[in-house]
Amino acid sequence: MQIICIEKIASTQLFLCEQIRKDEIKQNTAIYALEQTSGVGSRDNAWISSRGNLHLSFCVREEDLPSDLPLASVSIYFAYLLKDLLAQKGSQIWLKWSNDLYLNDKKVGGVMSHKIGEFVVCGMGLNLKFAPQNATFCDVEIEIEELVEEFIKVLEKKFLWKQIFSKYVLEFEKSKKFSVHYEGKLYALKDALLYEDGSILLANKRVYSLR
């Protein structure tokens, strides 16, 4: 995978998507920015970030993903890979269903994914050094370049979904003390059932994402 570093950009996610649609991207590619001014967060909210935090977007051809990975589960898969990498460095960050990274009960980052043509595109944001009000930042120190390079190496190992899911099942229990907004209503996750494809049963509906 080629890795590109940009000094400053509005959004790595929007830039990468635009390049794919223009057919400028020919291979699996990761783009990270030292400063991002208009990031995109969950439910299309603005992701407020600062220089020194992780602003990463990457695209992977669907054929280069693990053979057992459901497309509906890619956000959980990518987020758990990052969470696991940070855990190896001593972090207590955990993955809240379906794509938010938390430290204790405060958000520290997030992941969003979708498909464009033959590519699955993923955007990642992680507060490494700075956090807005009501959020927090990472509990271990790591340089952006180092984190990106190590994450890409993990990604290219193509761990099977069943390996990742077996770990995530245990972590999902932490999500049950939270509530989520879905279709304009607030639902408690305490009674949610987790399926093997990463979706949950919520209010008698199969839910794959809150976006």
PDB file of N, CA and C in Angstrom, residues 81-145:
ATOM      1  N   LEU A  81      -8.766  -3.387  14.581  1.00  0.00           N
ATOM      2  CA  LEU A  81      -7.337  -3.515  14.293  1.00  0.00           C
ATOM      3  C   LEU A  81      -6.558  -2.370  14.928  1.00  0.00           C
ATOM      4  N   LEU A  82      -7.094  -1.148  14.806  1.00  0.00           N
ATOM      5  CA  LEU A  82      -6.438   0.012  15.405  1.00  0.00           C
ATOM      6  C   LEU A  82      -6.464  -0.089  16.925  1.00  0.00           C
ATOM      7  N   LYS A  83      -7.602  -0.442  17.479  1.00  0.00           N
ATOM      8  CA  LYS A  83      -7.731  -0.590  18.928  1.00  0.00           C
ATOM      9  C   LYS A  83      -6.744  -1.621  19.447  1.00  0.00           C
ATOM     10  N   ASP A  84      -6.608  -2.745  18.758  1.00  0.00           N
ATOM     11  CA  ASP A  84      -5.722  -3.820  19.188  1.00  0.00           C
ATOM     12  C   ASP A  84      -4.261  -3.383  19.123  1.00  0.00           C
ATOM     13  N   LEU A  85      -3.915  -2.629  18.085  1.00  0.00           N
ATOM     14  CA  LEU A  85      -2.557  -2.106  17.956  1.00  0.00           C
ATOM     15  C   LEU A  85      -2.230  -1.184  19.128  1.00  0.00           C
ATOM     16  N   LEU A  86      -3.169  -0.323  19.478  1.00  0.00           N
ATOM     17  CA  LEU A  86      -2.967   0.589  20.604  1.00  0.00           C
ATOM     18  C   LEU A  86      -2.890  -0.173  21.928  1.00  0.00           C
ATOM     19  N   ALA A  87      -3.679  -1.245  22.046  1.00  0.00           N
ATOM     20  CA  ALA A  87      -3.660  -2.053  23.269  1.00  0.00           C
ATOM     21  C   ALA A  87      -2.289  -2.676  23.496  1.00  0.00           C
ATOM     22  N   GLN A  88      -1.631  -3.059  22.409  1.00  0.00           N
ATOM     23  CA  GLN A  88      -0.294  -3.635  22.519  1.00  0.00           C
ATOM     24  C   GLN A  88       0.719  -2.630  23.053  1.00  0.00           C
ATOM     25  N   LYS A  89       0.366  -1.361  22.976  1.00  0.00           N
ATOM     26  CA  LYS A  89       1.237  -0.299  23.490  1.00  0.00           C
ATOM     27  C   LYS A  89       0.803   0.163  24.880  1.00  0.00           C
ATOM     28  N   GLY A  90      -0.175  -0.528  25.450  1.00  0.00           N
ATOM     29  CA  GLY A  90      -0.613  -0.229  26.799  1.00  0.00           C
ATOM     30  C   GLY A  90      -1.879   0.593  26.910  1.00  0.00           C
ATOM     31  N   SER A  91      -2.531   0.881  25.792  1.00  0.00           N
ATOM     32  CA  SER A  91      -3.737   1.705  25.813  1.00  0.00           C
ATOM     33  C   SER A  91      -4.946   0.928  26.331  1.00  0.00           C
ATOM     34  N   GLN A  92      -5.849   1.667  26.983  1.00  0.00           N
ATOM     35  CA  GLN A  92      -7.102   1.096  27.466  1.00  0.00           C
ATOM     36  C   GLN A  92      -8.279   1.475  26.570  1.00  0.00           C
ATOM     37  N   ILE A  93      -7.995   2.012  25.398  1.00  0.00           N
ATOM     38  CA  ILE A  93      -9.045   2.384  24.448  1.00  0.00           C
ATOM     39  C   ILE A  93      -9.836   1.138  24.043  1.00  0.00           C
ATOM     40  N   TRP A  94     -11.138   1.294  23.895  1.00  0.00           N
ATOM     41  CA  TRP A  94     -11.988   0.170  23.491  1.00  0.00           C
ATOM     42  C   TRP A  94     -12.937   0.609  22.379  1.00  0.00           C
ATOM     43  N   LEU A  95     -13.521  -0.369  21.705  1.00  0.00           N
ATOM     44  CA  LEU A  95     -14.389  -0.097  20.560  1.00  0.00           C
ATOM     45  C   LEU A  95     -15.851  -0.196  20.959  1.00  0.00           C
ATOM     46  N   LYS A  96     -16.533   0.936  20.916  1.00  0.00           N
ATOM     47  CA  LYS A  96     -17.971   0.985  21.193  1.00  0.00           C
ATOM     48  C   LYS A  96     -18.721   0.740  19.883  1.00  0.00           C
ATOM     49  N   TRP A  97     -19.734  -0.120  19.927  1.00  0.00           N
ATOM     50  CA  TRP A  97     -20.481  -0.425  18.707  1.00  0.00           C
ATOM     51  C   TRP A  97     -21.078   0.854  18.139  1.00  0.00           C
ATOM     52  N   SER A  98     -20.987   1.099  16.831  1.00  0.00           N
ATOM     53  CA  SER A  98     -20.333   0.182  15.916  1.00  0.00           C
ATOM     54  C   SER A  98     -18.973   0.681  15.432  1.00  0.00           C
ATOM     55  N   ASN A  99     -18.692   1.952  15.623  1.00  0.00           N
ATOM     56  CA  ASN A  99     -17.456   2.459  15.028  1.00  0.00           C
ATOM     57  C   ASN A  99     -16.793   3.590  15.811  1.00  0.00           C
ATOM     58  N   ASP A 100     -17.085   3.674  17.106  1.00  0.00           N
ATOM     59  CA  ASP A 100     -16.493   4.730  17.933  1.00  0.00           C
ATOM     60  C   ASP A 100     -15.434   4.163  18.870  1.00  0.00           C
ATOM     61  N   LEU A 101     -14.319   4.859  18.967  1.00  0.00           N
ATOM     62  CA  LEU A 101     -13.265   4.485  19.896  1.00  0.00           C
ATOM     63  C   LEU A 101     -13.427   5.305  21.169  1.00  0.00           C
ATOM     64  N   TYR A 102     -13.428   4.620  22.289  1.00  0.00           N
ATOM     65  CA  TYR A 102     -13.659   5.266  23.582  1.00  0.00           C
ATOM     66  C   TYR A 102     -12.514   4.983  24.550  1.00  0.00           C
ATOM     67  N   LEU A 103     -12.290   5.933  25.445  1.00  0.00           N
ATOM     68  CA  LEU A 103     -11.410   5.728  26.590  1.00  0.00           C
ATOM     69  C   LEU A 103     -12.272   5.980  27.818  1.00  0.00           C
ATOM     70  N   ASN A 104     -12.495   4.926  28.594  1.00  0.00           N
ATOM     71  CA  ASN A 104     -13.486   4.974  29.673  1.00  0.00           C
ATOM     72  C   ASN A 104     -14.844   5.309  29.060  1.00  0.00           C
ATOM     73  N   ASP A 105     -15.460   6.431  29.428  1.00  0.00           N
ATOM     74  CA  ASP A 105     -16.781   6.755  28.880  1.00  0.00           C
ATOM     75  C   ASP A 105     -16.757   7.979  27.972  1.00  0.00           C
ATOM     76  N   LYS A 106     -15.561   8.309  27.442  1.00  0.00           N
ATOM     77  CA  LYS A 106     -15.453   9.463  26.554  1.00  0.00           C
ATOM     78  C   LYS A 106     -14.888   9.060  25.192  1.00  0.00           C
ATOM     79  N   LYS A 107     -15.416   9.679  24.158  1.00  0.00           N
ATOM     80  CA  LYS A 107     -14.977   9.361  22.803  1.00  0.00           C
ATOM     81  C   LYS A 107     -13.571   9.896  22.550  1.00  0.00           C
ATOM     82  N   VAL A 108     -12.769   9.061  21.912  1.00  0.00           N
ATOM     83  CA  VAL A 108     -11.401   9.448  21.595  1.00  0.00           C
ATOM     84  C   VAL A 108     -11.131   9.389  20.093  1.00  0.00           C
ATOM     85  N   GLY A 109     -12.042   8.765  19.358  1.00  0.00           N
ATOM     86  CA  GLY A 109     -11.856   8.655  17.918  1.00  0.00           C
ATOM     87  C   GLY A 109     -13.004   7.913  17.270  1.00  0.00           C
ATOM     88  N   GLY A 110     -12.883   7.708  15.973  1.00  0.00           N
ATOM     89  CA  GLY A 110     -13.939   7.008  15.257  1.00  0.00           C
ATOM     90  C   GLY A 110     -13.499   6.568  13.882  1.00  0.00           C
ATOM     91  N   VAL A 111     -14.303   5.698  13.305  1.00  0.00           N
ATOM     92  CA  VAL A 111     -14.011   5.112  11.994  1.00  0.00           C
ATOM     93  C   VAL A 111     -15.284   5.129  11.161  1.00  0.00           C
ATOM     94  N   MET A 112     -15.158   5.429   9.878  1.00  0.00           N
ATOM     95  CA  MET A 112     -16.306   5.335   8.976  1.00  0.00           C
ATOM     96  C   MET A 112     -15.832   4.745   7.654  1.00  0.00           C
ATOM     97  N   SER A 113     -16.659   3.895   7.072  1.00  0.00           N
ATOM     98  CA  SER A 113     -16.275   3.185   5.849  1.00  0.00           C
ATOM     99  C   SER A 113     -17.428   3.131   4.862  1.00  0.00           C
ATOM    100  N   HIS A 114     -17.083   3.075   3.586  1.00  0.00           N
ATOM    101  CA  HIS A 114     -18.074   2.843   2.540  1.00  0.00           C
ATOM    102  C   HIS A 114     -17.352   2.360   1.289  1.00  0.00           C
ATOM    103  N   LYS A 115     -18.098   1.987   0.292  1.00  0.00           N
ATOM    104  CA  LYS A 115     -17.521   1.410  -0.918  1.00  0.00           C
ATOM    105  C   LYS A 115     -17.683   2.361  -2.093  1.00  0.00           C
ATOM    106  N   ILE A 116     -16.601   2.523  -2.847  1.00  0.00           N
ATOM    107  CA  ILE A 116     -16.629   3.286  -4.094  1.00  0.00           C
ATOM    108  C   ILE A 116     -15.989   2.422  -5.173  1.00  0.00           C
ATOM    109  N   GLY A 117     -16.780   1.973  -6.120  1.00  0.00           N
ATOM    110  CA  GLY A 117     -16.237   1.121  -7.173  1.00  0.00           C
ATOM    111  C   GLY A 117     -15.657  -0.156  -6.591  1.00  0.00           C
ATOM    112  N   GLU A 118     -14.404  -0.442  -6.938  1.00  0.00           N
ATOM    113  CA  GLU A 118     -13.759  -1.658  -6.452  1.00  0.00           C
ATOM    114  C   GLU A 118     -13.086  -1.471  -5.095  1.00  0.00           C
ATOM    115  N   PHE A 119     -13.110  -0.239  -4.575  1.00  0.00           N
ATOM    116  CA  PHE A 119     -12.415   0.067  -3.327  1.00  0.00           C
ATOM    117  C   PHE A 119     -13.362   0.179  -2.133  1.00  0.00           C
ATOM    118  N   VAL A 120     -12.909  -0.317  -0.999  1.00  0.00           N
ATOM    119  CA  VAL A 120     -13.525  -0.008   0.285  1.00  0.00           C
ATOM    120  C   VAL A 120     -12.712   1.130   0.879  1.00  0.00           C
ATOM    121  N   VAL A 121     -13.389   2.211   1.215  1.00  0.00           N
ATOM    122  CA  VAL A 121     -12.715   3.416   1.706  1.00  0.00           C
ATOM    123  C   VAL A 121     -12.999   3.573   3.191  1.00  0.00           C
ATOM    124  N   CYS A 122     -11.959   3.845   3.953  1.00  0.00           N
ATOM    125  CA  CYS A 122     -12.106   4.006   5.397  1.00  0.00           C
ATOM    126  C   CYS A 122     -11.446   5.299   5.858  1.00  0.00           C
ATOM    127  N   GLY A 123     -12.137   6.033   6.710  1.00  0.00           N
ATOM    128  CA  GLY A 123     -11.570   7.219   7.331  1.00  0.00           C
ATOM    129  C   GLY A 123     -11.446   6.997   8.828  1.00  0.00           C
ATOM    130  N   MET A 124     -10.299   7.389   9.387  1.00  0.00           N
ATOM    131  CA  MET A 124     -10.050   7.220  10.819  1.00  0.00           C
ATOM    132  C   MET A 124      -9.631   8.537  11.444  1.00  0.00           C
ATOM    133  N   GLY A 125     -10.201   8.837  12.582  1.00  0.00           N
ATOM    134  CA  GLY A 125      -9.763   9.984  13.358  1.00  0.00           C
ATOM    135  C   GLY A 125      -9.479   9.543  14.777  1.00  0.00           C
ATOM    136  N   LEU A 126      -8.368  10.008  15.337  1.00  0.00           N
ATOM    137  CA  LEU A 126      -8.010   9.631  16.702  1.00  0.00           C
ATOM    138  C   LEU A 126      -7.336  10.810  17.389  1.00  0.00           C
ATOM    139  N   ASN A 127      -7.866  11.180  18.531  1.00  0.00           N
ATOM    140  CA  ASN A 127      -7.272  12.274  19.301  1.00  0.00           C
ATOM    141  C   ASN A 127      -6.006  11.770  19.992  1.00  0.00           C
ATOM    142  N   LEU A 128      -4.871  12.063  19.400  1.00  0.00           N
ATOM    143  CA  LEU A 128      -3.607  11.613  19.976  1.00  0.00           C
ATOM    144  C   LEU A 128      -3.094  12.565  21.048  1.00  0.00           C
ATOM    145  N   LYS A 129      -3.293  13.856  20.814  1.00  0.00           N
ATOM    146  CA  LYS A 129      -2.724  14.848  21.734  1.00  0.00           C
ATOM    147  C   LYS A 129      -3.724  15.892  22.208  1.00  0.00           C
ATOM    148  N   PHE A 130      -4.763  16.113  21.425  1.00  0.00           N
ATOM    149  CA  PHE A 130      -5.736  17.151  21.766  1.00  0.00           C
ATOM    150  C   PHE A 130      -7.151  16.614  21.571  1.00  0.00           C
ATOM    151  N   ALA A 131      -8.080  17.154  22.353  1.00  0.00           N
ATOM    152  CA  ALA A 131      -9.473  16.709  22.250  1.00  0.00           C
ATOM    153  C   ALA A 131     -10.414  17.873  22.499  1.00  0.00           C
ATOM    154  N   PRO A 132     -11.545  17.892  21.791  1.00  0.00           N
ATOM    155  CA  PRO A 132     -12.557  18.924  22.060  1.00  0.00           C
ATOM    156  C   PRO A 132     -13.249  18.650  23.389  1.00  0.00           C
ATOM    157  N   GLN A 133     -14.045  19.598  23.821  1.00  0.00           N
ATOM    158  CA  GLN A 133     -14.791  19.434  25.070  1.00  0.00           C
ATOM    159  C   GLN A 133     -15.710  18.211  24.982  1.00  0.00           C
ATOM    160  N   ASN A 134     -15.841  17.492  26.065  1.00  0.00           N
ATOM    161  CA  ASN A 134     -16.672  16.286  26.179  1.00  0.00           C
ATOM    162  C   ASN A 134     -16.060  15.068  25.502  1.00  0.00           C
ATOM    163  N   ALA A 135     -14.832  15.201  24.995  1.00  0.00           N
ATOM    164  CA  ALA A 135     -14.107  14.059  24.436  1.00  0.00           C
ATOM    165  C   ALA A 135     -12.802  13.927  25.220  1.00  0.00           C
ATOM    166  N   THR A 136     -11.929  13.041  24.794  1.00  0.00           N
ATOM    167  CA  THR A 136     -10.640  12.898  25.457  1.00  0.00           C
ATOM    168  C   THR A 136      -9.592  12.498  24.430  1.00  0.00           C
ATOM    169  N   PHE A 137      -8.340  12.354  24.871  1.00  0.00           N
ATOM    170  CA  PHE A 137      -7.279  11.986  23.938  1.00  0.00           C
ATOM    171  C   PHE A 137      -6.597  10.698  24.391  1.00  0.00           C
ATOM    172  N   CYS A 138      -5.802  10.148  23.509  1.00  0.00           N
ATOM    173  CA  CYS A 138      -5.183   8.832  23.684  1.00  0.00           C
ATOM    174  C   CYS A 138      -4.345   8.765  24.965  1.00  0.00           C
ATOM    175  N   ASP A 139      -4.352   7.605  25.588  1.00  0.00           N
ATOM    176  CA  ASP A 139      -3.642   7.412  26.852  1.00  0.00           C
ATOM    177  C   ASP A 139      -2.228   6.873  26.685  1.00  0.00           C
ATOM    178  N   VAL A 140      -1.752   6.755  25.455  1.00  0.00           N
ATOM    179  CA  VAL A 140      -0.357   6.390  25.196  1.00  0.00           C
ATOM    180  C   VAL A 140       0.220   7.368  24.177  1.00  0.00           C
ATOM    181  N   GLU A 141       1.513   7.613  24.256  1.00  0.00           N
ATOM    182  CA  GLU A 141       2.160   8.528  23.325  1.00  0.00           C
ATOM    183  C   GLU A 141       2.702   7.756  22.129  1.00  0.00           C
ATOM    184  N   ILE A 142       2.379   8.236  20.950  1.00  0.00           N
ATOM    185  CA  ILE A 142       2.879   7.626  19.723  1.00  0.00           C
ATOM    186  C   ILE A 142       2.856   8.668  18.621  1.00  0.00           C
ATOM    187  N   GLU A 143       3.884   8.671  17.794  1.00  0.00           N
ATOM    188  CA  GLU A 143       3.954   9.627  16.698  1.00  0.00           C
ATOM    189  C   GLU A 143       3.020   9.199  15.567  1.00  0.00           C
ATOM    190  N   ILE A 144       2.478  10.174  14.866  1.00  0.00           N
ATOM    191  CA  ILE A 144       1.506   9.896  13.806  1.00  0.00           C
ATOM    192  C   ILE A 144       2.087   8.972  12.741  1.00  0.00           C
ATOM    193  N   GLU A 145       3.267   9.305  12.234  1.00  0.00           N
ATOM    194  CA  GLU A 145       3.875   8.505  11.163  1.00  0.00           C
ATOM    195  C   GLU A 145       4.077   7.064  11.606  1.00  0.00           C
TER     196      GLU A 145
END
